[in-house]
Amino acid sequence: MSDISNKLFLPTKVFTEFLDKIKFVLLFLFIYPTTVMLYCMFGIAAAVIGFIAAGSAFYFFRLYRFAAGNSPVSIALAAFISVFSADSFRDFLHSTVDFQSRMGWVLEIVCISIFLFMVLCVFFGAVLIYGSDGKAEIKGAVRMLASFGSFVFIVLVYLPCDTYINNFSDFNFPISAFIFSFIGQALLYLIPAAYLGLVLKEKPLSFLTTLFCGLTLCVYVQYMFMNRNLGLMMGESVSWSDHTVYGAVTLGVWILLLVLVFAMRILLKKFWKKISVVIPAFIGAMQILSLAMLFMFTENDIYGYRNNVLDGREQYTVSQDKNIVTFVFDAVDNNYFDSLLSSSPEVFQGFEDFTLYTNTCSVHDYTLASMTQMLTGTVSCPMYDTGSWLEEAWGSDMTKNFYGRLHEAGYTMNAYMNSEVPVELLEGKFDNCSSDLEPSFTDGDGIINSLLTLNRYRYMPFLFKRFFDTTGVDFKSFVSYSDEFNYYNDDYFNGLKLKKSDSDKKYFIIEHLNGAHFPCDDPMEETKKCLNIAKEYMRQMKELGVYENSTIVITSDHGRHTSNFNNGAATPVFMIKKAGDNKDGMKITNAPVYHTDFLSTYLVSAGIYSDEDKDIYGPSVFDLKEDQIRERIWFDHTYDGSYPNPDNAACNVYYAYKYAGDDLTLKELVCSKSPSEVIVKE
């Protein structure tokens, strides 16, 4: 049995002699893919230089000798890895160098496969010539699988699953969308590791097992104890220079742990062979147990698509009777409108029937809380449990009463909003909640690559995290539905073709678009684009004859996001055209609009506002007066450590600014960092 395994795993005389005789074939296999790939990537000059360099290296360094020093198993292993890695390597090349137009897909895969095959043959041959002791040892393979296997399991299986299950609401795809791919990758790495364990001498084998023992420790310590400042903030970039000291400390811990395990290898030489296996195996076993518990005790359906989405089939449908349409342009700030009014007033042509309110205040400064507040009327702050806060807001008697009355008044309620509010909370309020839509496309590569980047971000030393920052990646965008609504400005505009409903129902419509939200290169240009969207929508309403009898609101859920709070607070835009209004020009007022005014304004617009409603829902925007003094509160939700309460600087903090003036008053409070209340989420 031992003789058979040696013939399979180690070079034999007959096999070596055969490969040595076909050195010119090996030369061709080495030069061909190298030359073609360099030509397609960089041109003829690179191909010529590459041809000369590859040919010279093949003979000068006797690379053919390494290729001829392989065993049947190492040749098969090199071919196996090449075939299954070629497509991923191709994606990597395309992400760094654009040569798609110069070489067809088939030729790319062929060249990359041959190139990888030859590189692996040279590698395995060098290992067998210089690192093998001439016999295959099963114990060596077991040691490599224990040390390297624990490391691979953590980074390719445990961390992606842990991230997915513990952040379930951020993903709308099942765990099967990535788990089998990651398990396959793990096995792909374990096979050559086991082979190396079989054939390596004790010294190189001991070095590798020690190295992976140390790396397993480093990764475990990093994601368990040293990820205090992950920096995945609300659409804003991390200022890495502010964390140089902390980054140096975490890197120092990595170095210390690696030095420690190699020192133990020397000091505990007698026992180290077992210790280098036991440590990573123990950590791996703990993570397997932890993962099993995650699977057992999760209350979420991690095995199916969460296709309870907002159905977009009627996004461009309006009532032939009466409409209340609200455009929510995300992160469009009053500051942008002020600049446009002074520099490009022509962009407001077409809004002559509107009243523009310049003194506005949102309750919250981020979409999830703000959209919920606007459409439920809640004035509370989502402190410790956002899920409970959402359930309470959308399930309140006031909210149920509001949507019930509009339904009774004959309104179809459709919302098209990207707010992260669970769709099940919107059921009974909006009529386009759907659970029967099937995915039309799932970007498997996007899911896998982004999850890999996110998990590298989790386990890398802090100084290296900047290279794996996934800020701005929307994992929900990797799954699309044929009837999903349009959210991004260009998509919405390209699909904008209104039609009248066949029913006699009135329509209440929320159109939430990306607006000027991160990531956009020029918020002013996006603001202009948003205004053009509204103008085109109204133009088509006029063509259909439904404009006159429609109330149209143009607003934003919050103002701009900024990490430089010296610029002052963020204030949302707000303008409204009431049904039947015909003005000679746009009216501008400083009446104090507050985001708590939406429900009452909608009830007035629907013609069902009563005297009792003022006590329940408050005033509508139509009740507000010029120069009116009104007390309002703006919650600034931040992680900014420059604010008061430095002991909790890394916590989730709300700074409540209570004021009775205009946006300049709020700006002064924010710039002086003088909140009326600090609310810390622990």
mmCIF file of N, CA, C and O in Angstrom, residues 538-607:
data_model
loop_
_atom_site.group_PDB
_atom_site.id
_atom_site.type_symbol
_atom_site.label_atom_id
_atom_site.label_comp_id
_atom_site.label_asym_id
_atom_site.label_seq_id
_atom_site.Cartn_x
_atom_site.Cartn_y
_atom_site.Cartn_z
ATOM 1 N N MET A 538 -45.212 65.838 -13.699
ATOM 2 C CA MET A 538 -46.354 66.763 -13.757
ATOM 3 C C MET A 538 -46.769 67.033 -15.198
ATOM 4 O O MET A 538 -47.967 67.188 -15.492
ATOM 5 N N ARG A 539 -45.815 67.087 -16.114
ATOM 6 C CA ARG A 539 -46.153 67.305 -17.524
ATOM 7 C C ARG A 539 -47.041 66.176 -18.035
ATOM 8 O O ARG A 539 -48.042 66.421 -18.731
ATOM 9 N N GLN A 540 -46.685 64.942 -17.667
ATOM 10 C CA GLN A 540 -47.484 63.806 -18.103
ATOM 11 C C GLN A 540 -48.835 63.769 -17.394
ATOM 12 O O GLN A 540 -49.835 63.339 -17.986
ATOM 13 N N MET A 541 -48.884 64.234 -16.144
ATOM 14 C CA MET A 541 -50.176 64.329 -15.450
ATOM 15 C C MET A 541 -51.101 65.305 -16.180
ATOM 16 O O MET A 541 -52.309 65.054 -16.315
ATOM 17 N N LYS A 542 -50.529 66.399 -16.651
ATOM 18 C CA LYS A 542 -51.335 67.375 -17.391
ATOM 19 C C LYS A 542 -51.856 66.770 -18.689
ATOM 20 O O LYS A 542 -53.011 67.001 -19.081
ATOM 21 N N GLU A 543 -51.003 65.985 -19.368
ATOM 22 C CA GLU A 543 -51.441 65.332 -20.599
ATOM 23 C C GLU A 543 -52.601 64.376 -20.339
ATOM 24 O O GLU A 543 -53.495 64.227 -21.168
ATOM 25 N N LEU A 544 -52.563 63.718 -19.172
ATOM 26 C CA LEU A 544 -53.621 62.770 -18.821
ATOM 27 C C LEU A 544 -54.838 63.460 -18.222
ATOM 28 O O LEU A 544 -55.866 62.817 -17.980
ATOM 29 N N GLY A 545 -54.705 64.758 -17.933
ATOM 30 C CA GLY A 545 -55.813 65.510 -17.369
ATOM 31 C C GLY A 545 -56.044 65.276 -15.892
ATOM 32 O O GLY A 545 -57.167 65.459 -15.396
ATOM 33 N N VAL A 546 -55.005 64.881 -15.165
ATOM 34 C CA VAL A 546 -55.181 64.575 -13.740
ATOM 35 C C VAL A 546 -54.361 65.520 -12.847
ATOM 36 O O VAL A 546 -54.389 65.372 -11.620
ATOM 37 N N TYR A 547 -53.653 66.466 -13.450
ATOM 38 C CA TYR A 547 -52.790 67.361 -12.660
ATOM 39 C C TYR A 547 -53.608 68.288 -11.768
ATOM 40 O O TYR A 547 -53.304 68.472 -10.583
ATOM 41 N N GLU A 548 -54.641 68.877 -12.314
ATOM 42 C CA GLU A 548 -55.404 69.906 -11.613
ATOM 43 C C GLU A 548 -55.954 69.399 -10.291
ATOM 44 O O GLU A 548 -55.951 70.107 -9.281
ATOM 45 N N ASN A 549 -56.412 68.160 -10.272
ATOM 46 C CA ASN A 549 -57.081 67.621 -9.087
ATOM 47 C C ASN A 549 -56.126 66.813 -8.205
ATOM 48 O O ASN A 549 -56.573 65.951 -7.452
ATOM 49 N N SER A 550 -54.821 67.101 -8.314
ATOM 50 C CA SER A 550 -53.824 66.346 -7.553
ATOM 51 C C SER A 550 -53.064 67.249 -6.595
ATOM 52 O O SER A 550 -52.728 68.397 -6.924
ATOM 53 N N THR A 551 -52.799 66.702 -5.408
ATOM 54 C CA THR A 551 -51.885 67.341 -4.460
ATOM 55 C C THR A 551 -50.511 66.715 -4.655
ATOM 56 O O THR A 551 -50.384 65.483 -4.671
ATOM 57 N N ILE A 552 -49.496 67.541 -4.808
ATOM 58 C CA ILE A 552 -48.142 67.043 -5.062
ATOM 59 C C ILE A 552 -47.201 67.640 -4.026
ATOM 60 O O ILE A 552 -47.141 68.866 -3.854
ATOM 61 N N VAL A 553 -46.472 66.761 -3.333
ATOM 62 C CA VAL A 553 -45.497 67.174 -2.323
ATOM 63 C C VAL A 553 -44.116 66.788 -2.821
ATOM 64 O O VAL A 553 -43.909 65.669 -3.299
ATOM 65 N N ILE A 554 -43.183 67.711 -2.727
ATOM 66 C CA ILE A 554 -41.780 67.422 -3.041
ATOM 67 C C ILE A 554 -40.970 67.689 -1.786
ATOM 68 O O ILE A 554 -40.954 68.817 -1.269
ATOM 69 N N THR A 555 -40.314 66.640 -1.280
ATOM 70 C CA THR A 555 -39.607 66.763 -0.010
ATOM 71 C C THR A 555 -38.413 65.815 0.004
ATOM 72 O O THR A 555 -38.110 65.156 -1.001
ATOM 73 N N SER A 556 -37.751 65.741 1.128
ATOM 74 C CA SER A 556 -36.688 64.756 1.354
ATOM 75 C C SER A 556 -36.843 64.193 2.756
ATOM 76 O O SER A 556 -37.412 64.845 3.637
ATOM 77 N N ASP A 557 -36.371 62.982 2.947
ATOM 78 C CA ASP A 557 -36.517 62.359 4.258
ATOM 79 C C ASP A 557 -35.596 63.002 5.288
ATOM 80 O O ASP A 557 -35.880 63.004 6.483
ATOM 81 N N HIS A 558 -34.494 63.514 4.813
ATOM 82 C CA HIS A 558 -33.544 64.239 5.672
ATOM 83 C C HIS A 558 -32.670 65.078 4.751
ATOM 84 O O HIS A 558 -32.695 64.902 3.531
ATOM 85 N N GLY A 559 -31.899 65.944 5.327
ATOM 86 C CA GLY A 559 -30.981 66.728 4.508
ATOM 87 C C GLY A 559 -29.713 65.947 4.224
ATOM 88 O O GLY A 559 -29.677 64.718 4.344
ATOM 89 N N ARG A 560 -28.682 66.644 3.852
ATOM 90 C CA ARG A 560 -27.419 66.009 3.476
ATOM 91 C C ARG A 560 -26.788 65.312 4.672
ATOM 92 O O ARG A 560 -26.918 65.737 5.813
ATOM 93 N N HIS A 561 -26.071 64.230 4.395
ATOM 94 C CA HIS A 561 -25.229 63.603 5.404
ATOM 95 C C HIS A 561 -23.861 64.264 5.332
ATOM 96 O O HIS A 561 -23.311 64.478 4.256
ATOM 97 N N THR A 562 -23.285 64.584 6.454
ATOM 98 C CA THR A 562 -21.959 65.192 6.456
ATOM 99 C C THR A 562 -21.238 64.832 7.729
ATOM 100 O O THR A 562 -21.829 64.755 8.798
ATOM 101 N N SER A 563 -19.937 64.572 7.617
ATOM 102 C CA SER A 563 -19.132 64.309 8.807
ATOM 103 C C SER A 563 -18.483 65.592 9.313
ATOM 104 O O SER A 563 -17.845 65.606 10.347
ATOM 105 N N ASN A 564 -18.658 66.687 8.547
ATOM 106 C CA ASN A 564 -18.122 67.972 8.982
ATOM 107 C C ASN A 564 -19.264 68.814 9.533
ATOM 108 O O ASN A 564 -19.940 69.530 8.813
ATOM 109 N N PHE A 565 -19.492 68.714 10.829
ATOM 110 C CA PHE A 565 -20.661 69.348 11.409
ATOM 111 C C PHE A 565 -20.502 70.858 11.553
ATOM 112 O O PHE A 565 -21.410 71.537 12.013
ATOM 113 N N ASN A 566 -19.351 71.382 11.160
ATOM 114 C CA ASN A 566 -19.215 72.841 11.116
ATOM 115 C C ASN A 566 -20.089 73.436 10.017
ATOM 116 O O ASN A 566 -20.330 74.637 9.995
ATOM 117 N N ASN A 567 -20.527 72.582 9.092
ATOM 118 C CA ASN A 567 -21.418 73.063 8.035
ATOM 119 C C ASN A 567 -22.840 73.274 8.537
ATOM 120 O O ASN A 567 -23.682 73.780 7.817
ATOM 121 N N GLY A 568 -23.089 72.850 9.758
ATOM 122 C CA GLY A 568 -24.421 73.040 10.312
ATOM 123 C C GLY A 568 -25.297 71.831 10.131
ATOM 124 O O GLY A 568 -24.872 70.789 9.632
ATOM 125 N N ALA A 569 -26.539 71.956 10.559
ATOM 126 C CA ALA A 569 -27.464 70.841 10.525
ATOM 127 C C ALA A 569 -27.945 70.574 9.111
ATOM 128 O O ALA A 569 -27.781 71.392 8.205
ATOM 129 N N ALA A 570 -28.557 69.414 8.930
ATOM 130 C CA ALA A 570 -29.136 69.043 7.653
ATOM 131 C C ALA A 570 -30.635 69.303 7.703
ATOM 132 O O ALA A 570 -31.316 68.822 8.599
ATOM 133 N N THR A 571 -31.141 70.077 6.751
ATOM 134 C CA THR A 571 -32.575 70.395 6.726
ATOM 135 C C THR A 571 -33.166 69.960 5.399
ATOM 136 O O THR A 571 -32.608 70.237 4.339
ATOM 137 N N PRO A 572 -34.314 69.272 5.421
ATOM 138 C CA PRO A 572 -34.895 68.729 4.189
ATOM 139 C C PRO A 572 -35.626 69.792 3.388
ATOM 140 O O PRO A 572 -36.081 70.802 3.930
ATOM 141 N N VAL A 573 -35.749 69.549 2.097
ATOM 142 C CA VAL A 573 -36.545 70.445 1.253
ATOM 143 C C VAL A 573 -38.021 70.129 1.448
ATOM 144 O O VAL A 573 -38.389 69.012 1.832
ATOM 145 N N PHE A 574 -38.862 71.113 1.192
ATOM 146 C CA PHE A 574 -40.311 70.875 1.237
ATOM 147 C C PHE A 574 -41.014 71.906 0.373
ATOM 148 O O PHE A 574 -40.847 73.119 0.545
ATOM 149 N N MET A 575 -41.806 71.417 -0.586
ATOM 150 C CA MET A 575 -42.658 72.274 -1.386
ATOM 151 C C MET A 575 -43.934 71.495 -1.717
ATOM 152 O O MET A 575 -43.913 70.264 -1.804
ATOM 153 N N ILE A 576 -45.040 72.215 -1.873
ATOM 154 C CA ILE A 576 -46.320 71.545 -2.046
ATOM 155 C C ILE A 576 -47.222 72.328 -2.981
ATOM 156 O O ILE A 576 -47.215 73.565 -3.002
ATOM 157 N N LYS A 577 -47.967 71.578 -3.805
ATOM 158 C CA LYS A 577 -49.050 72.124 -4.627
ATOM 159 C C LYS A 577 -50.337 71.450 -4.180
ATOM 160 O O LYS A 577 -50.482 70.228 -4.272
ATOM 161 N N LYS A 578 -51.255 72.232 -3.690
ATOM 162 C CA LYS A 578 -52.544 71.691 -3.262
ATOM 163 C C LYS A 578 -53.454 71.522 -4.475
ATOM 164 O O LYS A 578 -53.388 72.307 -5.429
ATOM 165 N N ALA A 579 -54.278 70.505 -4.449
ATOM 166 C CA ALA A 579 -55.225 70.283 -5.551
ATOM 167 C C ALA A 579 -56.055 71.535 -5.785
ATOM 168 O O ALA A 579 -56.581 72.141 -4.857
ATOM 169 N N GLY A 580 -56.140 71.945 -7.051
ATOM 170 C CA GLY A 580 -56.915 73.126 -7.410
ATOM 171 C C GLY A 580 -56.137 74.416 -7.391
ATOM 172 O O GLY A 580 -56.628 75.450 -7.845
ATOM 173 N N ASP A 581 -54.894 74.381 -6.856
ATOM 174 C CA ASP A 581 -54.090 75.616 -6.791
ATOM 175 C C ASP A 581 -53.589 76.004 -8.173
ATOM 176 O O ASP A 581 -53.035 75.180 -8.902
ATOM 177 N N ASN A 582 -53.753 77.269 -8.502
ATOM 178 C CA ASN A 582 -53.201 77.831 -9.731
ATOM 179 C C ASN A 582 -52.624 79.193 -9.383
ATOM 180 O O ASN A 582 -53.358 80.148 -9.138
ATOM 181 N N LYS A 583 -51.291 79.271 -9.315
ATOM 182 C CA LYS A 583 -50.631 80.514 -8.925
ATOM 183 C C LYS A 583 -49.947 81.129 -10.140
ATOM 184 O O LYS A 583 -49.683 80.463 -11.151
ATOM 185 N N ASP A 584 -49.638 82.392 -10.010
ATOM 186 C CA ASP A 584 -48.910 83.080 -11.075
ATOM 187 C C ASP A 584 -47.410 82.825 -10.976
ATOM 188 O O ASP A 584 -46.673 83.041 -11.935
ATOM 189 N N GLY A 585 -46.952 82.373 -9.813
ATOM 190 C CA GLY A 585 -45.530 82.117 -9.611
ATOM 191 C C GLY A 585 -45.327 81.395 -8.294
ATOM 192 O O GLY A 585 -46.183 81.417 -7.409
ATOM 193 N N MET A 586 -44.203 80.726 -8.173
ATOM 194 C CA MET A 586 -43.920 79.959 -6.961
ATOM 195 C C MET A 586 -43.823 80.887 -5.754
ATOM 196 O O MET A 586 -43.105 81.885 -5.777
ATOM 197 N N LYS A 587 -44.523 80.536 -4.699
ATOM 198 C CA LYS A 587 -44.495 81.312 -3.464
ATOM 199 C C LYS A 587 -43.420 80.743 -2.547
ATOM 200 O O LYS A 587 -43.299 79.526 -2.400
ATOM 201 N N ILE A 588 -42.651 81.606 -1.936
ATOM 202 C CA ILE A 588 -41.610 81.189 -0.997
ATOM 203 C C ILE A 588 -41.963 81.727 0.382
ATOM 204 O O ILE A 588 -42.246 82.920 0.540
ATOM 205 N N THR A 589 -41.959 80.857 1.372
ATOM 206 C CA THR A 589 -42.331 81.257 2.722
ATOM 207 C C THR A 589 -41.357 80.679 3.743
ATOM 208 O O THR A 589 -40.755 79.622 3.505
ATOM 209 N N ASN A 590 -41.223 81.379 4.875
ATOM 210 C CA ASN A 590 -40.384 80.874 5.964
ATOM 211 C C ASN A 590 -41.230 80.279 7.088
ATOM 212 O O ASN A 590 -40.760 80.123 8.213
ATOM 213 N N ALA A 591 -42.490 79.937 6.791
ATOM 214 C CA ALA A 591 -43.332 79.276 7.781
ATOM 215 C C ALA A 591 -42.652 77.975 8.222
ATOM 216 O O ALA A 591 -42.118 77.241 7.388
ATOM 217 N N PRO A 592 -42.670 77.689 9.527
ATOM 218 C CA PRO A 592 -41.844 76.580 10.068
ATOM 219 C C PRO A 592 -42.446 75.194 9.861
ATOM 220 O O PRO A 592 -43.245 74.711 10.654
ATOM 221 N N VAL A 593 -42.055 74.530 8.780
ATOM 222 C CA VAL A 593 -42.510 73.170 8.506
ATOM 223 C C VAL A 593 -41.736 72.182 9.384
ATOM 224 O O VAL A 593 -40.540 72.332 9.617
ATOM 225 N N TYR A 594 -42.444 71.165 9.848
ATOM 226 C CA TYR A 594 -41.839 70.115 10.671
ATOM 227 C C TYR A 594 -42.289 68.777 10.101
ATOM 228 O O TYR A 594 -43.411 68.650 9.602
ATOM 229 N N HIS A 595 -41.439 67.770 10.153
ATOM 230 C CA HIS A 595 -41.794 66.474 9.575
ATOM 231 C C HIS A 595 -42.944 65.785 10.303
ATOM 232 O O HIS A 595 -43.422 64.744 9.844
ATOM 233 N N THR A 596 -43.381 66.333 11.400
ATOM 234 C CA THR A 596 -44.560 65.796 12.095
ATOM 235 C C THR A 596 -45.859 66.247 11.434
ATOM 236 O O THR A 596 -46.939 65.831 11.864
ATOM 237 N N ASP A 597 -45.761 67.083 10.389
ATOM 238 C CA ASP A 597 -46.956 67.681 9.777
ATOM 239 C C ASP A 597 -47.546 66.848 8.643
ATOM 240 O O ASP A 597 -48.574 67.226 8.074
ATOM 241 N N PHE A 598 -46.919 65.730 8.285
ATOM 242 C CA PHE A 598 -47.330 65.030 7.070
ATOM 243 C C PHE A 598 -48.730 64.439 7.166
ATOM 244 O O PHE A 598 -49.542 64.603 6.249
ATOM 245 N N LEU A 599 -49.037 63.710 8.225
ATOM 246 C CA LEU A 599 -50.322 63.010 8.284
ATOM 247 C C LEU A 599 -51.486 63.986 8.243
ATOM 248 O O LEU A 599 -52.477 63.755 7.521
ATOM 249 N N SER A 600 -51.386 65.068 8.995
ATOM 250 C CA SER A 600 -52.467 66.056 8.991
ATOM 251 C C SER A 600 -52.589 66.712 7.616
ATOM 252 O O SER A 600 -53.699 66.968 7.130
ATOM 253 N N THR A 601 -51.453 66.979 6.972
ATOM 254 C CA THR A 601 -51.477 67.579 5.630
ATOM 255 C C THR A 601 -52.152 66.645 4.632
ATOM 256 O O THR A 601 -52.923 67.090 3.764
ATOM 257 N N TYR A 602 -51.863 65.344 4.740
ATOM 258 C CA TYR A 602 -52.510 64.373 3.852
ATOM 259 C C TYR A 602 -54.018 64.311 4.103
ATOM 260 O O TYR A 602 -54.809 64.210 3.154
ATOM 261 N N LEU A 603 -54.425 64.356 5.364
ATOM 262 C CA LEU A 603 -55.858 64.298 5.675
ATOM 263 C C LEU A 603 -56.586 65.522 5.117
ATOM 264 O O LEU A 603 -57.701 65.410 4.588
ATOM 265 N N VAL A 604 -55.947 66.689 5.236
ATOM 266 C CA VAL A 604 -56.536 67.904 4.665
ATOM 267 C C VAL A 604 -56.647 67.758 3.143
ATOM 268 O O VAL A 604 -57.674 68.086 2.540
ATOM 269 N N SER A 605 -55.588 67.258 2.515
ATOM 270 C CA SER A 605 -55.580 67.104 1.058
ATOM 271 C C SER A 605 -56.631 66.115 0.586
ATOM 272 O O SER A 605 -57.169 66.241 -0.522
ATOM 273 N N ALA A 606 -56.920 65.112 1.433
ATOM 274 C CA ALA A 606 -57.946 64.128 1.075
ATOM 275 C C ALA A 606 -59.346 64.624 1.386
ATOM 276 O O ALA A 606 -60.331 63.963 1.032
ATOM 277 N N GLY A 607 -59.444 65.765 2.092
ATOM 278 C CA GLY A 607 -60.744 66.328 2.422
ATOM 279 C C GLY A 607 -61.444 65.632 3.564
ATOM 280 O O GLY A 607 -62.671 65.693 3.673
#
